[in-house]
Coordinates of C-alpha atoms in Angstrom, one line a residue:
M1 CA 178.8 -30.1 35.3
G2 CA 176.4 -29.5 37.4
S3 CA 175.8 -30.1 41.1
Y4 CA 172.9 -30.7 43.3
R5 CA 172.8 -31.0 47.1
C6 CA 171.5 -34.5 48.5
C7 CA 170.5 -34.7 52.1
I8 CA 173.1 -32.7 54.4
C9 CA 176.5 -33.8 53.6
F10 CA 176.5 -35.3 49.8
T11 CA 176.3 -33.5 46.5
R12 CA 175.1 -35.3 43.1
K13 CA 176.9 -34.3 40.0
F14 CA 175.5 -34.3 36.7
R15 CA 177.6 -34.0 33.2
W16 CA 175.6 -31.2 31.0
S17 CA 175.9 -32.2 27.3
E18 CA 175.0 -30.0 24.4
A19 CA 172.3 -30.8 21.6
K20 CA 173.8 -32.9 19.2
P21 CA 172.5 -33.2 15.5
A22 CA 169.5 -36.2 15.3
E23 CA 170.0 -39.1 13.5
D24 CA 167.8 -37.7 10.4
V25 CA 169.7 -34.1 10.6
R26 CA 172.8 -36.7 10.0
E27 CA 171.3 -38.4 7.3
A28 CA 170.2 -35.3 5.6
F29 CA 173.3 -33.6 5.6
A30 CA 175.3 -36.9 4.0
T31 CA 172.5 -37.2 1.5
Y32 CA 172.6 -33.3 0.4
A33 CA 176.1 -33.3 0.7
E34 CA 176.9 -36.2 -1.4
G35 CA 179.0 -37.9 1.5
G36 CA 181.2 -34.8 2.2
A37 CA 182.0 -33.4 5.0
H38 CA 181.2 -29.6 3.7
M39 CA 177.9 -28.8 2.1
T40 CA 177.9 -26.0 -0.8
A41 CA 175.5 -23.0 -1.3
D42 CA 173.9 -25.4 -4.3
Q43 CA 173.6 -28.7 -1.9
L44 CA 171.6 -26.5 0.9
R45 CA 169.3 -24.9 -2.2
R46 CA 168.4 -28.2 -2.8
F47 CA 167.6 -29.3 0.8
L48 CA 165.6 -26.2 0.8
E49 CA 163.5 -27.0 -1.9
E50 CA 163.2 -30.9 -1.7
A51 CA 163.1 -31.7 1.9
Q52 CA 161.8 -28.0 3.2
G53 CA 159.2 -27.3 0.8
E54 CA 160.6 -24.1 0.0
A55 CA 160.0 -23.8 -3.9
G56 CA 162.0 -21.0 -5.6
A57 CA 164.7 -21.3 -3.2
T58 CA 167.7 -19.9 -5.0
A59 CA 171.5 -20.2 -4.5
A60 CA 171.4 -16.5 -3.2
D61 CA 169.2 -17.6 -0.3
A62 CA 171.3 -20.7 0.6
E63 CA 174.5 -18.4 0.5
R64 CA 172.5 -15.7 2.7
V65 CA 171.3 -18.7 5.3
M66 CA 175.3 -19.9 5.8
E67 CA 176.6 -16.0 6.4
R68 CA 173.8 -15.7 9.0
V69 CA 174.8 -19.0 10.5
R70 CA 178.6 -17.9 10.7
Q71 CA 178.1 -14.5 12.1
L72 CA 176.2 -16.7 14.8
R73 CA 178.4 -19.2 15.7
R74 CA 182.2 -17.1 15.3
P75 CA 183.5 -14.1 16.6
S76 CA 182.3 -11.0 14.0
H77 CA 186.1 -10.2 13.4
L78 CA 186.7 -14.1 12.3
A79 CA 183.6 -14.4 10.2
K80 CA 184.6 -11.6 8.2
L81 CA 188.1 -12.9 7.2
S82 CA 187.3 -16.1 5.9
K83 CA 184.3 -18.0 4.9
P84 CA 184.9 -21.2 6.4
P85 CA 182.9 -24.2 4.9
F86 CA 179.7 -25.4 6.0
T87 CA 179.6 -28.0 8.3
L88 CA 177.4 -30.7 9.8
D89 CA 177.4 -28.7 13.3
D90 CA 176.5 -25.5 10.7
F91 CA 174.0 -27.4 9.1
H92 CA 172.5 -28.6 12.6
H93 CA 172.6 -24.7 14.0
Y94 CA 170.8 -23.5 10.9
L95 CA 167.7 -26.2 11.3
F96 CA 167.8 -25.6 15.2
S97 CA 167.9 -21.6 14.9
E98 CA 164.0 -20.1 14.9
E99 CA 165.1 -16.6 13.1
L100 CA 166.4 -19.0 10.0
N101 CA 164.5 -21.5 10.2
P102 CA 160.7 -20.8 11.9
P103 CA 157.6 -23.2 11.5
L104 CA 155.6 -20.2 10.4
Q105 CA 156.0 -17.7 7.4
P106 CA 156.0 -14.5 8.7
Q107 CA 154.3 -12.8 5.7
V108 CA 150.7 -11.7 5.5
H109 CA 149.6 -13.9 2.5
H110 CA 145.7 -14.3 2.7
D111 CA 143.6 -11.9 0.3
M112 CA 142.9 -9.3 2.1
T113 CA 140.5 -7.7 -0.1
A114 CA 137.2 -9.6 0.9
P115 CA 134.4 -8.1 3.3
L116 CA 135.2 -8.3 7.0
S117 CA 132.9 -11.1 8.0
H118 CA 135.1 -13.1 5.6
Y119 CA 137.8 -13.1 8.4
Y120 CA 138.2 -13.9 11.8
I121 CA 139.0 -10.8 13.6
Y122 CA 141.3 -10.6 16.8
T123 CA 139.3 -9.7 19.3
G124 CA 139.5 -8.7 22.9
H125 CA 137.0 -8.4 26.1
N126 CA 136.9 -5.6 28.7
S127 CA 140.3 -4.4 27.3
Y128 CA 141.1 -2.1 29.7
L129 CA 141.4 -4.5 32.6
T130 CA 144.4 -5.5 34.4
G131 CA 143.2 -8.8 36.2
N132 CA 139.8 -9.8 37.4
Q133 CA 136.5 -8.7 36.7
L134 CA 135.3 -7.1 40.1
S135 CA 138.4 -5.4 41.6
S136 CA 140.7 -4.7 39.0
D137 CA 142.3 -1.9 37.8
C138 CA 141.5 -0.3 35.1
S139 CA 144.3 1.0 32.7
D140 CA 145.4 2.1 29.2
V141 CA 148.3 -0.7 29.7
P142 CA 146.6 -4.0 29.0
I143 CA 144.9 -2.0 25.9
I144 CA 148.7 -1.3 24.5
R145 CA 150.1 -4.5 25.5
A146 CA 146.9 -6.4 23.3
L147 CA 147.6 -4.2 20.4
Q148 CA 151.5 -4.7 20.2
R149 CA 150.3 -8.3 20.3
G150 CA 148.1 -7.9 17.1
V151 CA 144.7 -7.9 18.7
R152 CA 142.3 -5.6 16.3
V153 CA 139.3 -5.3 18.4
I154 CA 139.3 -3.4 21.4
E155 CA 136.5 -3.0 23.9
L156 CA 135.7 -0.2 26.0
D157 CA 132.9 0.4 28.5
I158 CA 132.1 4.3 29.0
W159 CA 130.5 5.5 32.1
P160 CA 129.7 9.3 33.3
N161 CA 132.5 9.9 36.2
S162 CA 131.1 10.7 39.3
A163 CA 130.3 14.7 38.8
R164 CA 129.0 13.2 35.5
D165 CA 130.5 15.4 33.3
N166 CA 133.3 13.7 31.8
I167 CA 133.8 9.9 30.4
N168 CA 135.6 7.3 32.4
V169 CA 136.6 3.7 31.1
L170 CA 135.5 0.9 33.9
H171 CA 133.9 -2.3 34.4
G172 CA 130.3 -1.2 35.8
R173 CA 128.9 -1.8 39.2
T174 CA 132.2 -3.5 40.2
L175 CA 134.7 -2.3 42.1
T176 CA 137.3 -1.7 39.4
S177 CA 139.2 1.7 39.4
P178 CA 138.4 3.6 36.6
V179 CA 140.4 5.2 33.6
E180 CA 139.9 8.4 31.8
L181 CA 138.5 7.5 28.3
I182 CA 140.8 10.3 26.6
R183 CA 144.1 8.3 27.7
C184 CA 142.7 4.9 26.3
L185 CA 141.9 6.5 22.7
K186 CA 145.6 8.4 23.1
S187 CA 147.1 4.9 23.6
I188 CA 145.0 3.3 20.9
K189 CA 146.2 5.8 18.6
E190 CA 149.6 5.7 19.2
H191 CA 149.9 1.6 19.5
A192 CA 147.4 1.0 16.7
F193 CA 149.2 -0.4 14.0
S194 CA 152.4 -1.0 15.9
A195 CA 151.8 -5.0 14.9
S196 CA 149.8 -4.8 12.1
P197 CA 148.7 -2.5 9.4
Y198 CA 145.0 -3.5 9.4
P199 CA 141.8 -2.3 10.8
V200 CA 141.3 -1.6 14.3
I201 CA 137.9 -1.7 15.6
I202 CA 136.9 0.0 18.9
T203 CA 133.4 -1.2 20.4
L204 CA 131.9 1.0 22.8
E205 CA 129.5 -0.6 25.6
D206 CA 128.1 3.0 26.3
H207 CA 126.3 3.6 29.3
L208 CA 126.2 7.3 28.8
T209 CA 123.8 10.2 28.2
P210 CA 122.9 11.9 25.0
D211 CA 125.1 15.1 26.0
L212 CA 128.3 13.0 27.3
Q213 CA 127.8 10.9 23.8
A214 CA 128.3 14.4 22.5
K215 CA 131.3 14.6 24.1
V216 CA 132.7 11.2 23.0
A217 CA 132.1 12.1 19.5
K218 CA 134.0 15.5 19.9
M219 CA 137.2 13.3 21.9
V220 CA 137.1 10.4 18.9
M221 CA 137.1 12.7 16.2
E222 CA 139.8 15.1 17.7
T223 CA 141.8 12.0 18.7
F224 CA 141.8 10.4 15.4
G225 CA 141.3 12.7 13.0
D226 CA 142.3 11.3 9.2
M227 CA 142.7 7.8 10.6
L228 CA 138.9 7.6 11.8
Y229 CA 136.9 5.8 9.2
Y230 CA 133.1 7.2 8.3
P231 CA 130.6 5.2 6.9
D232 CA 128.9 6.5 3.7
S233 CA 125.8 6.1 4.7
E234 CA 123.9 4.4 8.1
S235 CA 123.7 1.1 6.2
H236 CA 126.0 -1.3 4.4
K237 CA 124.7 -3.9 2.2
E238 CA 128.2 -5.4 2.3
F239 CA 131.1 -4.5 5.1
P240 CA 134.2 -2.9 3.6
S241 CA 137.3 -5.2 3.3
P242 CA 140.4 -5.1 5.4
E243 CA 142.7 -3.8 2.2
A244 CA 140.3 -0.5 2.0
L245 CA 140.3 -0.2 5.8
K246 CA 144.4 -0.4 6.2
K247 CA 145.4 2.1 8.9
R248 CA 142.1 3.4 10.0
I249 CA 140.0 3.3 12.9
I250 CA 136.8 2.0 12.8
I251 CA 133.7 2.5 15.9
S252 CA 131.1 -0.1 16.8
T253 CA 128.4 0.5 19.3
K254 CA 125.5 -1.8 20.5
P255 CA 122.5 -1.2 22.9
P256 CA 124.4 -0.6 26.6
K257 CA 124.1 -2.5 29.5
E258 CA 125.5 -5.7 28.2
Y259 CA 127.2 -6.3 32.0
L260 CA 123.5 -7.2 33.0
E261 CA 123.3 -10.3 30.7
A262 CA 124.0 -12.1 33.5
K263 CA 120.9 -11.6 35.0
S264 CA 119.3 -14.0 32.8
F265 CA 121.8 -16.9 33.7
K266 CA 120.1 -19.7 35.6
E267 CA 121.4 -20.4 38.9
K268 CA 122.9 -23.8 38.1
D269 CA 124.8 -22.2 35.5
C270 CA 126.4 -19.7 38.0
D271 CA 127.1 -22.5 40.7
T272 CA 128.6 -24.8 38.0
Q273 CA 130.9 -22.0 36.5
K274 CA 132.0 -20.9 40.0
E275 CA 133.0 -24.4 40.8
N276 CA 134.7 -25.0 37.5
D277 CA 136.6 -21.6 37.5
S278 CA 138.4 -22.5 41.1
N279 CA 140.1 -25.1 39.3
E280 CA 141.9 -22.5 36.5
E281 CA 144.0 -21.2 39.1
E282 CA 146.3 -23.7 38.2
A283 CA 150.2 -23.2 36.8
W284 CA 148.8 -23.6 33.2
G285 CA 144.7 -23.8 33.6
K286 CA 142.6 -26.6 33.2
E287 CA 142.2 -28.5 29.9
V288 CA 140.2 -26.9 27.2
S289 CA 136.5 -28.0 27.4
D290 CA 135.5 -30.0 25.1
I291 CA 132.8 -28.9 22.3
Q292 CA 131.2 -32.4 21.9
T293 CA 130.1 -32.1 25.6
E294 CA 129.2 -28.6 25.3
F295 CA 126.6 -29.3 22.4
E296 CA 125.3 -32.6 24.4
L297 CA 124.4 -30.1 27.7
A298 CA 122.9 -27.9 25.2
N299 CA 120.6 -30.4 23.7
K300 CA 119.8 -31.7 27.2
D301 CA 118.4 -28.1 28.4
E302 CA 114.9 -28.0 28.1
E303 CA 114.6 -24.2 27.5
V304 CA 116.9 -24.4 24.4
Q305 CA 113.8 -24.7 21.6
D306 CA 113.9 -21.0 20.4
E307 CA 114.5 -19.6 23.5
E308 CA 113.1 -15.9 24.2
L309 CA 115.8 -13.7 24.6
A310 CA 116.0 -10.3 26.9
D311 CA 114.4 -7.4 25.6
D312 CA 116.4 -4.3 24.6
D313 CA 113.8 -1.8 24.1
D314 CA 114.6 0.7 26.6
D315 CA 118.0 0.6 24.9
Q316 CA 116.9 1.2 21.7
K317 CA 115.1 4.3 22.7
E318 CA 117.8 5.5 24.5
R319 CA 120.2 5.1 21.3
Q320 CA 117.4 6.9 19.0
N321 CA 118.4 9.7 21.4
A322 CA 121.9 10.0 20.7
P323 CA 123.2 13.2 18.8
P324 CA 123.4 13.0 15.0
E325 CA 127.5 13.5 15.9
Y326 CA 127.7 10.3 17.5
K327 CA 125.6 8.2 15.3
C328 CA 127.7 9.1 12.2
L329 CA 130.7 7.8 13.8
I330 CA 129.3 4.1 13.9
T331 CA 130.4 1.7 11.2
I332 CA 129.7 -1.4 12.3
R333 CA 126.0 -0.8 13.9
A334 CA 125.6 -3.6 16.6
G335 CA 123.1 -5.2 19.0
K336 CA 122.2 -7.8 21.6
P337 CA 119.8 -10.4 20.7
K338 CA 115.8 -10.0 21.4
G339 CA 113.0 -11.8 20.6
H340 CA 113.2 -15.4 19.4
M341 CA 117.0 -16.6 18.2
S342 CA 115.4 -17.4 14.9
E343 CA 114.6 -13.4 14.3
A344 CA 118.2 -12.5 15.7
L345 CA 119.8 -14.7 13.2
N346 CA 117.6 -13.4 10.1
V347 CA 119.7 -12.1 7.4
D348 CA 118.4 -8.7 5.8
P349 CA 119.8 -8.6 2.2
E350 CA 119.9 -4.8 2.2
K351 CA 122.2 -4.1 5.4
V352 CA 124.9 -6.0 7.4
R353 CA 125.0 -5.8 11.1
R354 CA 126.9 -6.9 14.2
L355 CA 125.4 -9.3 16.6
S356 CA 126.7 -10.3 20.2
L357 CA 126.1 -13.3 21.9
S358 CA 127.5 -14.8 25.0
E359 CA 129.4 -18.1 25.1
Q360 CA 126.1 -19.9 26.2
E361 CA 123.7 -17.9 24.0
L362 CA 126.3 -19.6 21.4
V363 CA 125.8 -23.2 22.1
K364 CA 122.1 -23.0 22.5
A365 CA 122.1 -21.2 19.1
A366 CA 124.6 -24.0 17.6
A367 CA 122.0 -26.5 18.8
T368 CA 119.0 -25.4 17.6
H369 CA 119.9 -22.9 15.0
R370 CA 123.5 -24.2 13.3
A371 CA 122.1 -23.6 9.8
D372 CA 120.9 -20.1 10.8
L373 CA 124.0 -19.3 12.7
L374 CA 126.2 -20.4 9.9
R375 CA 123.9 -18.4 7.0
F376 CA 124.3 -15.2 9.4
T377 CA 128.4 -15.3 9.8
Q378 CA 128.3 -15.6 5.8
K379 CA 127.4 -12.0 5.5
N380 CA 127.3 -10.6 8.8
L381 CA 129.4 -10.2 11.9
L382 CA 128.9 -12.6 15.1
R383 CA 130.8 -11.6 18.4
I384 CA 131.0 -14.1 21.2
Y385 CA 131.9 -13.0 24.7
P386 CA 132.7 -15.0 27.9
K387 CA 129.4 -15.4 30.1
G388 CA 129.4 -13.1 33.2
T389 CA 130.3 -15.6 35.9
R390 CA 133.7 -15.8 34.4
F391 CA 135.1 -13.2 37.4
N392 CA 138.3 -14.3 37.3
S393 CA 138.9 -13.4 33.4
S394 CA 139.1 -17.0 32.4
N395 CA 138.3 -18.0 29.0
Y396 CA 136.3 -20.6 27.2
N397 CA 137.2 -22.9 24.1
P398 CA 137.2 -20.6 21.1
F399 CA 136.7 -23.2 18.5
I400 CA 132.8 -22.9 19.6
G401 CA 133.0 -19.7 18.2
W402 CA 135.4 -20.3 15.1
I403 CA 133.5 -24.0 13.6
H404 CA 130.4 -21.6 13.4
G405 CA 131.9 -18.8 11.4
A406 CA 132.0 -16.1 14.3
Q407 CA 134.6 -13.8 13.6
M408 CA 134.9 -11.9 16.9
V409 CA 135.8 -14.7 19.5
A410 CA 136.5 -12.0 22.2
F411 CA 138.8 -13.1 25.0
N412 CA 140.1 -11.6 28.5
M413 CA 143.7 -11.0 27.2
Q414 CA 144.8 -10.2 30.4
G415 CA 143.7 -14.2 31.7
Y416 CA 145.9 -17.3 30.9
G417 CA 145.6 -20.4 30.3
R418 CA 145.2 -23.0 27.3
S419 CA 142.0 -21.5 26.3
L420 CA 143.8 -18.3 25.8
W421 CA 147.1 -20.4 24.3
L422 CA 144.8 -21.6 21.8
M423 CA 143.7 -18.0 20.7
H424 CA 147.6 -16.7 20.4
G425 CA 148.3 -19.7 18.6
F426 CA 145.3 -19.2 16.3
Y427 CA 146.2 -15.6 15.2
K428 CA 150.1 -16.6 14.5
A429 CA 148.5 -17.4 10.8
N430 CA 148.9 -14.8 8.2
G431 CA 152.0 -13.3 9.2
G432 CA 150.1 -12.4 12.8
C433 CA 148.2 -9.4 11.7
G434 CA 145.2 -10.2 13.4
Y435 CA 142.9 -10.8 10.5
I436 CA 142.3 -14.7 8.8
K437 CA 140.6 -15.5 6.1
K438 CA 137.9 -17.9 6.7
P439 CA 137.6 -21.1 4.6
D440 CA 135.3 -21.0 1.8
F441 CA 132.9 -23.6 3.4
L442 CA 132.3 -21.1 6.1
V443 CA 131.4 -17.9 3.8
K444 CA 129.7 -20.2 0.9
A445 CA 127.1 -22.3 1.1
G446 CA 127.1 -25.8 -0.7
P447 CA 125.7 -26.4 -4.4
N448 CA 122.1 -27.5 -2.2
N449 CA 122.4 -24.4 -0.3
E450 CA 123.8 -26.7 2.7
V451 CA 125.9 -24.7 5.1
F452 CA 129.1 -27.0 7.3
D453 CA 128.2 -29.1 9.8
P454 CA 130.8 -29.3 12.4
K455 CA 129.5 -32.1 14.3
A456 CA 129.3 -34.2 10.8
V457 CA 131.6 -37.2 10.3
L458 CA 133.9 -36.2 7.4
P459 CA 136.4 -38.2 5.4
V460 CA 140.3 -37.8 6.4
K461 CA 141.4 -34.8 4.2
K462 CA 145.1 -34.6 5.6
T463 CA 147.3 -36.6 7.5
L464 CA 150.1 -34.8 9.9
K465 CA 153.0 -36.5 11.1
V466 CA 154.7 -34.8 13.7
K467 CA 158.5 -36.1 14.9
I468 CA 159.9 -34.4 18.5
Y469 CA 163.6 -34.6 17.8
M470 CA 165.0 -32.8 21.1
G471 CA 164.4 -29.8 23.0
D472 CA 166.9 -27.3 24.5
G473 CA 167.6 -23.5 26.0
W474 CA 165.8 -24.7 29.5
R475 CA 169.6 -23.8 31.0
M476 CA 169.4 -20.7 30.0
D477 CA 166.1 -19.5 30.7
F478 CA 165.7 -21.2 34.3
S479 CA 167.8 -21.3 37.3
Q480 CA 169.3 -24.7 38.2
T481 CA 167.1 -25.6 41.0
H482 CA 164.0 -24.7 39.2
F483 CA 162.4 -27.7 38.4
D484 CA 164.0 -29.9 40.6
A485 CA 166.3 -29.1 43.9
Y486 CA 168.1 -32.3 43.9
S487 CA 168.4 -33.2 39.9
P488 CA 168.5 -31.9 36.3
P489 CA 164.5 -32.0 35.0
D490 CA 162.8 -35.0 33.5
F491 CA 160.6 -33.4 30.7
Y492 CA 158.2 -34.9 28.5
T493 CA 155.9 -33.5 25.9
R494 CA 152.1 -33.4 25.5
V495 CA 151.3 -33.2 21.5
G496 CA 147.9 -33.1 20.1
I497 CA 145.3 -31.2 17.7
A498 CA 142.8 -28.7 18.4
G499 CA 139.8 -28.2 16.3
V500 CA 136.8 -29.7 15.2
P501 CA 135.6 -32.5 18.0
A502 CA 136.6 -35.4 15.4
D503 CA 140.3 -34.1 15.3
T504 CA 140.6 -32.9 18.6
V505 CA 143.2 -35.8 20.7
M506 CA 146.4 -35.2 22.8
K507 CA 149.2 -37.5 22.8
K508 CA 152.4 -38.0 25.1
T509 CA 156.3 -38.7 24.6
K510 CA 158.4 -40.7 27.1
T511 CA 160.2 -38.8 30.1
I512 CA 163.5 -38.2 29.9
E513 CA 165.1 -38.0 33.0
D514 CA 168.0 -36.1 34.4
N515 CA 168.6 -34.0 31.0
W516 CA 168.3 -30.4 30.6
T517 CA 168.9 -31.0 26.7
P518 CA 165.9 -34.1 26.1
V519 CA 166.1 -36.1 22.8
W520 CA 162.9 -37.9 22.6
D521 CA 163.1 -38.7 19.0
E522 CA 159.3 -39.9 18.7
E523 CA 156.9 -39.6 15.8
F524 CA 153.0 -39.0 16.2
T525 CA 150.2 -39.1 13.5
F526 CA 147.5 -37.2 13.6
T527 CA 144.2 -37.4 10.8
L528 CA 142.5 -34.0 10.1
T529 CA 138.8 -33.8 8.9
V530 CA 139.2 -30.0 9.0
P531 CA 142.7 -29.0 8.8
E532 CA 141.9 -25.5 7.6
L533 CA 140.7 -24.9 11.3
A534 CA 143.0 -27.3 13.2
L535 CA 145.7 -26.4 15.6
L536 CA 148.9 -28.2 16.6
R537 CA 149.1 -27.9 20.6
I538 CA 152.4 -28.6 22.3
E539 CA 153.4 -28.3 25.8
V540 CA 156.5 -29.5 27.6
H541 CA 156.1 -30.5 31.5
E542 CA 158.8 -31.8 34.0
Y543 CA 157.5 -34.9 35.5
D544 CA 157.4 -34.7 39.6
M545 CA 156.6 -37.9 41.3
S546 CA 155.3 -36.0 44.5
E547 CA 153.6 -33.1 43.4
K548 CA 152.0 -31.5 40.4
D549 CA 154.3 -31.6 37.3
D550 CA 156.0 -28.2 36.5
F551 CA 155.2 -25.7 33.3
G552 CA 158.1 -26.3 30.8
G553 CA 156.7 -24.1 27.8
Q554 CA 154.2 -24.3 25.5
T555 CA 152.8 -23.2 21.9
C556 CA 149.9 -23.6 19.1
I557 CA 150.4 -23.4 15.4
P558 CA 147.8 -23.1 12.7
V559 CA 148.0 -26.6 10.7
S560 CA 147.4 -24.7 7.7
E561 CA 150.3 -22.8 8.0
L562 CA 152.7 -25.7 9.4
R563 CA 155.7 -25.2 6.9
P564 CA 157.1 -28.6 6.3
G565 CA 160.5 -30.2 7.1
I566 CA 162.3 -29.9 10.3
R567 CA 161.7 -26.7 12.0
A568 CA 162.8 -24.9 15.1
V569 CA 159.8 -24.5 17.4
P570 CA 159.7 -21.7 20.1
L571 CA 158.3 -22.1 23.3
F572 CA 156.2 -19.6 25.2
D573 CA 155.5 -19.3 29.2
H574 CA 152.2 -19.8 30.3
K575 CA 151.1 -16.1 30.1
G576 CA 152.0 -16.1 26.4
N577 CA 155.3 -14.5 26.2
K578 CA 158.3 -16.3 24.2
F579 CA 160.8 -17.5 26.2
N580 CA 164.3 -16.5 25.2
S581 CA 166.3 -19.5 24.4
V582 CA 163.6 -22.6 24.9
K583 CA 162.9 -24.5 21.7
L584 CA 162.2 -27.9 20.4
L585 CA 163.8 -29.3 17.2
M586 CA 160.7 -31.0 15.3
R587 CA 159.8 -32.1 11.6
F588 CA 156.4 -31.9 10.1
V589 CA 155.3 -33.8 6.8
F590 CA 151.7 -33.8 5.5
V591 CA 150.4 -36.9 3.5

């Protein structure tokens, strides 16, 4: 029973209710228990195999599930003395356990022996910043957090210190406070493989003189030792594979002064972005930008026709003067585009490289050079970074990069909002190792040498049915009056798809009033033309009549890796950290 004060002298009381098994759960238990009050290990095995799609499930697997449920639900000394029968409540507890019944498989299962260019790579932008792009502190702490989350590409902007005898990491020509490079390198060494054994790529934005570059080379070699991967030659016809580079550190550099890309921005772009970014300070961020709208805006721009890009000749001269010990560290040679976009996207059959484009440059390239863009990413690496006017460390829609084959869609990991939720969700795939194999249609040309068109109207390939039964755990993770001072919360769920424009949609359940354990029992159907790139988006909100609705949790799940059947889906806070207890019970069916 919970009490809420109403007015000054009145108290409203509400009775708490435990999460009860949904009707579908009762029916499944009755079916597989063959009408009995208890379920045997073999009956549970059949349920796992037939209803949950877990081919190859054994009686031993079922026994382990039963034993773990007994441990979780009963005192340890009683669980050891006897083996009580597996009841409907035990069955429901198993289904609603994220430990025993998660929506994704935790193991790496993609082929990891293809070239790096065949993978999406979890990529950070300005990885050392603790907050905004102009005045926040620089530290190794965000780098450590990113690596622990599975990020595989760490970006460091390196500058001379005030005495010009050592190297600092900072966002140049801003008020950000520096951190020493050696501290960042040591933290990378210590935490590089805490979440994944696959290679960590350090992209160095260097603004150094040759003597300091030589000092960086010595620092990098002494810090990483045998972990450092040295290229066999200055250029490769093909990148090595993640498997071949396990537990290795890779260095990638490009022409310096990337922070100056803002100089080529149109004033109208800056003004628009400042206006848009101000809306992203809300509790969970603005809705993810629509890809189709981005394309339409790019098509209307009179200057997108093979726009001439900034020339970096001075930077190239500076690079040519780099000391040999510095040059020999570079495994992935990179640069910003210069000349025309068609030249920047030219594919050299004799060597591979990495190209960096801003989010704006990508949208324009996609509008005018889509085929060149996709052919470039079949062999070479493409990195996309946020435009320079995202001063508050906001992010863009990552699908703009992913649907065009961009491997390194760089994000401000210290930010928050719906775009970052998509990024977190996307890289839950393949065991969360930070490398995801791109679909075949993005790494190979078609029979007539055609490439994938994200805007094309394609036939429906799969239909996903999503049923939301109930939610629980808010009582444990939030105070009684967090959502409403006068009554229990009124929860509703938003569910939808993020992906190619044709698949993108959001839907909503009814609102369940005054209940900490809401039961929605609603089913939604989603038709998917490109399921390989789709994410299932889930958000829970608490309805507020007088103010903005409160945030109750979110998650994004790769559709291609969803385990069918009834699953426990854990929810995360607005920064992407998993709640201790909040979860949904859902069912996924593919047609």
